[in-house]
CSV table of C-alpha atoms in Angstrom, one decimal:
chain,number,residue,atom,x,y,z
X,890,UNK,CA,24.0,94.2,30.1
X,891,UNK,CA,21.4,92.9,27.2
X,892,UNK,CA,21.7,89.8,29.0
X,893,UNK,CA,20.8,91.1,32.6
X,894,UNK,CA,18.0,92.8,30.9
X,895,UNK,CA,16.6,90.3,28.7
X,896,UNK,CA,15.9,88.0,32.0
X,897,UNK,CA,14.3,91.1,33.8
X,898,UNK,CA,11.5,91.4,31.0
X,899,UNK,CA,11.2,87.7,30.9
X,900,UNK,CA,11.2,87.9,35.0
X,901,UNK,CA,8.3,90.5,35.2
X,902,UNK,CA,6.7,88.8,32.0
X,903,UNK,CA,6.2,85.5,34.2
X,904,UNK,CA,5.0,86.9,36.8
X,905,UNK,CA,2.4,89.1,34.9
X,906,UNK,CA,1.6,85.5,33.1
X,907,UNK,CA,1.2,84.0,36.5
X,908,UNK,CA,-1.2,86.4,38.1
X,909,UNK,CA,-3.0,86.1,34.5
X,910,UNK,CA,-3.6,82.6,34.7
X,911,UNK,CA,-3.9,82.5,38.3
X,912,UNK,CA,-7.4,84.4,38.1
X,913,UNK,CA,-8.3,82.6,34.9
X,914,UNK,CA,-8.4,79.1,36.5
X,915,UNK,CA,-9.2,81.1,40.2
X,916,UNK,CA,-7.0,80.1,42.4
X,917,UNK,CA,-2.9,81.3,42.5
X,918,UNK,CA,-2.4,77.7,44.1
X,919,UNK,CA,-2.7,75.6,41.4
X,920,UNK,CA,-0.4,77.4,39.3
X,921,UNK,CA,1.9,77.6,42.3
X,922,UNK,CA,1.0,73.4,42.3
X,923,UNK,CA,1.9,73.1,38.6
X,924,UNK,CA,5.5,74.9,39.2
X,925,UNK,CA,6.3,72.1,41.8
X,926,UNK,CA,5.0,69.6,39.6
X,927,UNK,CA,6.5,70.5,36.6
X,928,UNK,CA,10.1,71.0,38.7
X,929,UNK,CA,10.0,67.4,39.7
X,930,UNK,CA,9.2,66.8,36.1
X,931,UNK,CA,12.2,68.4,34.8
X,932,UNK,CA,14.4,66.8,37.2
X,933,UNK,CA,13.0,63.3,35.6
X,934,UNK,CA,13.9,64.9,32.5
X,935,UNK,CA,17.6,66.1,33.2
X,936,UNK,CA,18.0,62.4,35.0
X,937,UNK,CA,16.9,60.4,32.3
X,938,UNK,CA,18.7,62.0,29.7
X,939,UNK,CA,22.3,63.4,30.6
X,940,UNK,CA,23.5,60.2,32.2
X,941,UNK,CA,26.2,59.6,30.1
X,942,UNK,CA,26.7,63.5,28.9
X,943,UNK,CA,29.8,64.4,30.2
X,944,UNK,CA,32.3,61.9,29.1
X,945,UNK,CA,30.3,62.6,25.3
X,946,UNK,CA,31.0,66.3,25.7
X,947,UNK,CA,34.3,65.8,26.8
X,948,UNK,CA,35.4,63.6,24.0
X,949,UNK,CA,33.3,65.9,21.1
X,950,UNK,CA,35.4,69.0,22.8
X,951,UNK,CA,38.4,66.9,22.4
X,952,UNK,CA,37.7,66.0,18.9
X,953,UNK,CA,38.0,62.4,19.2
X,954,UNK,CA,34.0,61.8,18.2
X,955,UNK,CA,31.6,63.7,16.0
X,956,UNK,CA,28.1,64.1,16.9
X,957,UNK,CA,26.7,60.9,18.3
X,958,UNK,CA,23.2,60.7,17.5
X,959,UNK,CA,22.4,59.3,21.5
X,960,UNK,CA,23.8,62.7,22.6
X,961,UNK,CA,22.1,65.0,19.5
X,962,UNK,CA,18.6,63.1,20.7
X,963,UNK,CA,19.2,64.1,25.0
X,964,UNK,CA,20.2,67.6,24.3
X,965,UNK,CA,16.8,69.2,23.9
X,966,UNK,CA,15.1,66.8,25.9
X,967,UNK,CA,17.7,68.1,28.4
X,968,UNK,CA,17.1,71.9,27.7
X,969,UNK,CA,13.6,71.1,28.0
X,970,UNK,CA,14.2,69.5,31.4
X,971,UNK,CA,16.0,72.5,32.2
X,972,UNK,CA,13.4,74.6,31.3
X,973,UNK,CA,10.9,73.2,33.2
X,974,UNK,CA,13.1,73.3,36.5
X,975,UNK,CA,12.5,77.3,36.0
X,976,UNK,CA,9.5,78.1,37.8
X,977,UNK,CA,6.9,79.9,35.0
X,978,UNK,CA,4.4,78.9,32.5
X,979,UNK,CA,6.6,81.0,29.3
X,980,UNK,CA,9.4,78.7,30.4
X,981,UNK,CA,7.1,75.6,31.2
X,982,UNK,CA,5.4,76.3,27.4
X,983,UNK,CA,8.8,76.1,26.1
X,984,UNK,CA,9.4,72.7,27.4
X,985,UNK,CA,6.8,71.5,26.0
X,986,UNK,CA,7.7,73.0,22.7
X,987,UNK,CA,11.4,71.4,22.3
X,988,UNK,CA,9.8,67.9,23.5
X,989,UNK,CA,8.1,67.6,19.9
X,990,UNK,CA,9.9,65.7,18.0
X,991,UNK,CA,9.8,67.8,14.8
X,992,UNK,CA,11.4,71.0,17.1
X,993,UNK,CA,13.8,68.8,18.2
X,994,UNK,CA,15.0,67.8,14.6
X,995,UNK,CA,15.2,71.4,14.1
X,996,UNK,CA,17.4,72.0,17.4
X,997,UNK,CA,19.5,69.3,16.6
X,998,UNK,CA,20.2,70.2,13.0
X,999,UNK,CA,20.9,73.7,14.3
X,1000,UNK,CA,23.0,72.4,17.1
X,1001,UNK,CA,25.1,70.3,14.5
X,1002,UNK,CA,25.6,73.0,12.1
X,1003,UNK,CA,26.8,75.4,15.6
X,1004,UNK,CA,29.2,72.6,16.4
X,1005,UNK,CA,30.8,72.2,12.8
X,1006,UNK,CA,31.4,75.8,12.5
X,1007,UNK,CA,33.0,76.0,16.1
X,1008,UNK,CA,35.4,72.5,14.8
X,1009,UNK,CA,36.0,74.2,11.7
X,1010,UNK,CA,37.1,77.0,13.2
X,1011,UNK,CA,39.1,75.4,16.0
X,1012,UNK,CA,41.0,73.3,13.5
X,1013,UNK,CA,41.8,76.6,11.5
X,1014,UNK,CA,43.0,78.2,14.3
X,1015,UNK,CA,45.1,75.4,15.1
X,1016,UNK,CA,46.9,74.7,11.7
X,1017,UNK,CA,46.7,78.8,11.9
X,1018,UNK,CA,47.6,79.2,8.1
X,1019,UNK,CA,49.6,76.4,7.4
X,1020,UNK,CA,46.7,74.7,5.5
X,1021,UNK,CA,46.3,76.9,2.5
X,1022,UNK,CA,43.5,76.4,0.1
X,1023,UNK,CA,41.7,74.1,2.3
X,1024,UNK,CA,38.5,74.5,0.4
X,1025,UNK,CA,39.7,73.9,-2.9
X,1026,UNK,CA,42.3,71.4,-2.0
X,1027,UNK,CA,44.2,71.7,-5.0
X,1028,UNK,CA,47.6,70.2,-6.2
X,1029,UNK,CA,49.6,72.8,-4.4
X,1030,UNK,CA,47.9,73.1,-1.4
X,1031,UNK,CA,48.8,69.3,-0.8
X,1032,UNK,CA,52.3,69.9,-1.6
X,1033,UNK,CA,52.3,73.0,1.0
X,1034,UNK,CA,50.8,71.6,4.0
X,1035,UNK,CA,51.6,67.8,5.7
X,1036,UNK,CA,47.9,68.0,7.3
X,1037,UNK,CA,46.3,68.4,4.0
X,1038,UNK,CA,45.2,64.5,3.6
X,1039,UNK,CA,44.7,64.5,7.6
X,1040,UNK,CA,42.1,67.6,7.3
X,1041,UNK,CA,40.4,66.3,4.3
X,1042,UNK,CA,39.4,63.2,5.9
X,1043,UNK,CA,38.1,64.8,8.9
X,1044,UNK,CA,36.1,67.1,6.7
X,1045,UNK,CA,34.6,63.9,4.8
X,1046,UNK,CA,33.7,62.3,8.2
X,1047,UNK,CA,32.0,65.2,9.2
X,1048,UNK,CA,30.3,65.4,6.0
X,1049,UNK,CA,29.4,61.8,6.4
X,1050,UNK,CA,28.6,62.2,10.3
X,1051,UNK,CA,25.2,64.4,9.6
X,1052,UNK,CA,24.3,62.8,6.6
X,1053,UNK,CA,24.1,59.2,8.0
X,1054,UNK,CA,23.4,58.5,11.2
X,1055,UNK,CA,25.8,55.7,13.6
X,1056,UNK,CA,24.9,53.6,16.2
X,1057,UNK,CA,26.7,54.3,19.1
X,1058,UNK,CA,26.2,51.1,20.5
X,1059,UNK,CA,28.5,49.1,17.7
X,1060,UNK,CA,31.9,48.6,18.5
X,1061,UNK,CA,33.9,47.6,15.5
X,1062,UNK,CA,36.2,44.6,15.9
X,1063,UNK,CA,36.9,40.8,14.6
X,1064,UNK,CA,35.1,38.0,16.8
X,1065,UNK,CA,36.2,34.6,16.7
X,1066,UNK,CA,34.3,31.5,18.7
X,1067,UNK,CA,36.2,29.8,21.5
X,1068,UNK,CA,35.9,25.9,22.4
X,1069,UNK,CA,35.7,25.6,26.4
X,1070,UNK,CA,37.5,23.4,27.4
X,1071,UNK,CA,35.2,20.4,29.2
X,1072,UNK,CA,36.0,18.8,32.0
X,1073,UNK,CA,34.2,15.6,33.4
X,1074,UNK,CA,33.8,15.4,37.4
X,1075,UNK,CA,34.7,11.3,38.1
X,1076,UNK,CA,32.3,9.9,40.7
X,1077,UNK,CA,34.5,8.4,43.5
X,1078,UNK,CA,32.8,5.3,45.3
């Protein structure tokens, strides 16, 4: 119910912003231009950026990847696409906002913090007690629980994961040169 009304004030608020503007700069058509334009705009936006989102999402729901800083970067520039496709200049203003790079560091160090708490409590939920003193990690804890050292290590990565930033475009592996083998083409006469 605070939902449905939230986006009725917003809904009237746009529109009241709309006829506003629309007599400022005379004319109800060019802010009526500016929602097409900025639609097409958004859908650039959404393009661009969520082509490889999915499989990304999948595999940080999974819990096989922590953030990837390619996915933390197209987030907001795909929120902002998003916001843009929503005809109004509140909306449109928003967009604009999240595209700065310094509000995006903030929405993506919010967004990381979200998603740790939501693994965190996942992986509680699914060792549902058997973990113990997970914070403190003492001697008994490790004798209680056969995930102890498993769950450490994740927490360590994930520590690691927002402090440093990873390419994800380096695969790890050994690489070793190959000799082709030549062969001459005879002439026949």
């Amino acid at each position: 119910m605070k939902l449905f009304l939230i986006v009725l004030a917003g809904l009237i608020l746009e529109v009241f912003v709309w006829i506003g503007v629309g007599d400022l700069v005379g004319s109800m058509w060019y802010v009526f231009f500016w929602f097409i334009a900025a639609f097409f705009m958004g859908m650039n936006l959404i393009r661009k950026y969520s082509a490889g989102l999915m499989p990304q999402m999948q595999q940080m729901r999974a819990g096989q990847m922590t953030g990837d800083p390619a996915l933390t970067s197209n987030l907001p520039k795909i929120l902002a696409g998003f916001f843009l496709l929503i005809p109004g200049l509140i909306t449109d203003v928003l967009a604009v906002l999240i595209l700065i790079p310094s509000v995006q560091n903030i929405f993506k160090n919010a967004m990381m913090k979200t998603m740790a708490k939501r693994q965190q409590a996942m992986m509680e939920k699914m060792m549902g007690g058997m973990m113990g003193d997970m914070n403190g990690m003492g001697g008994g804890a490790q004798g209680q629980s056969p995930f102890a050292d498993l769950m450490r290590q994740m927490q360590d990565m994930q520590q690691q994961g927002g402090s440093q930033r990873q390419d994800s475009s380096i695969i790890d592996g050994e690489a070793r040169e190959i000799t082709p083998d030549v062969q001459k083409i005879e002439m026949k006469d």
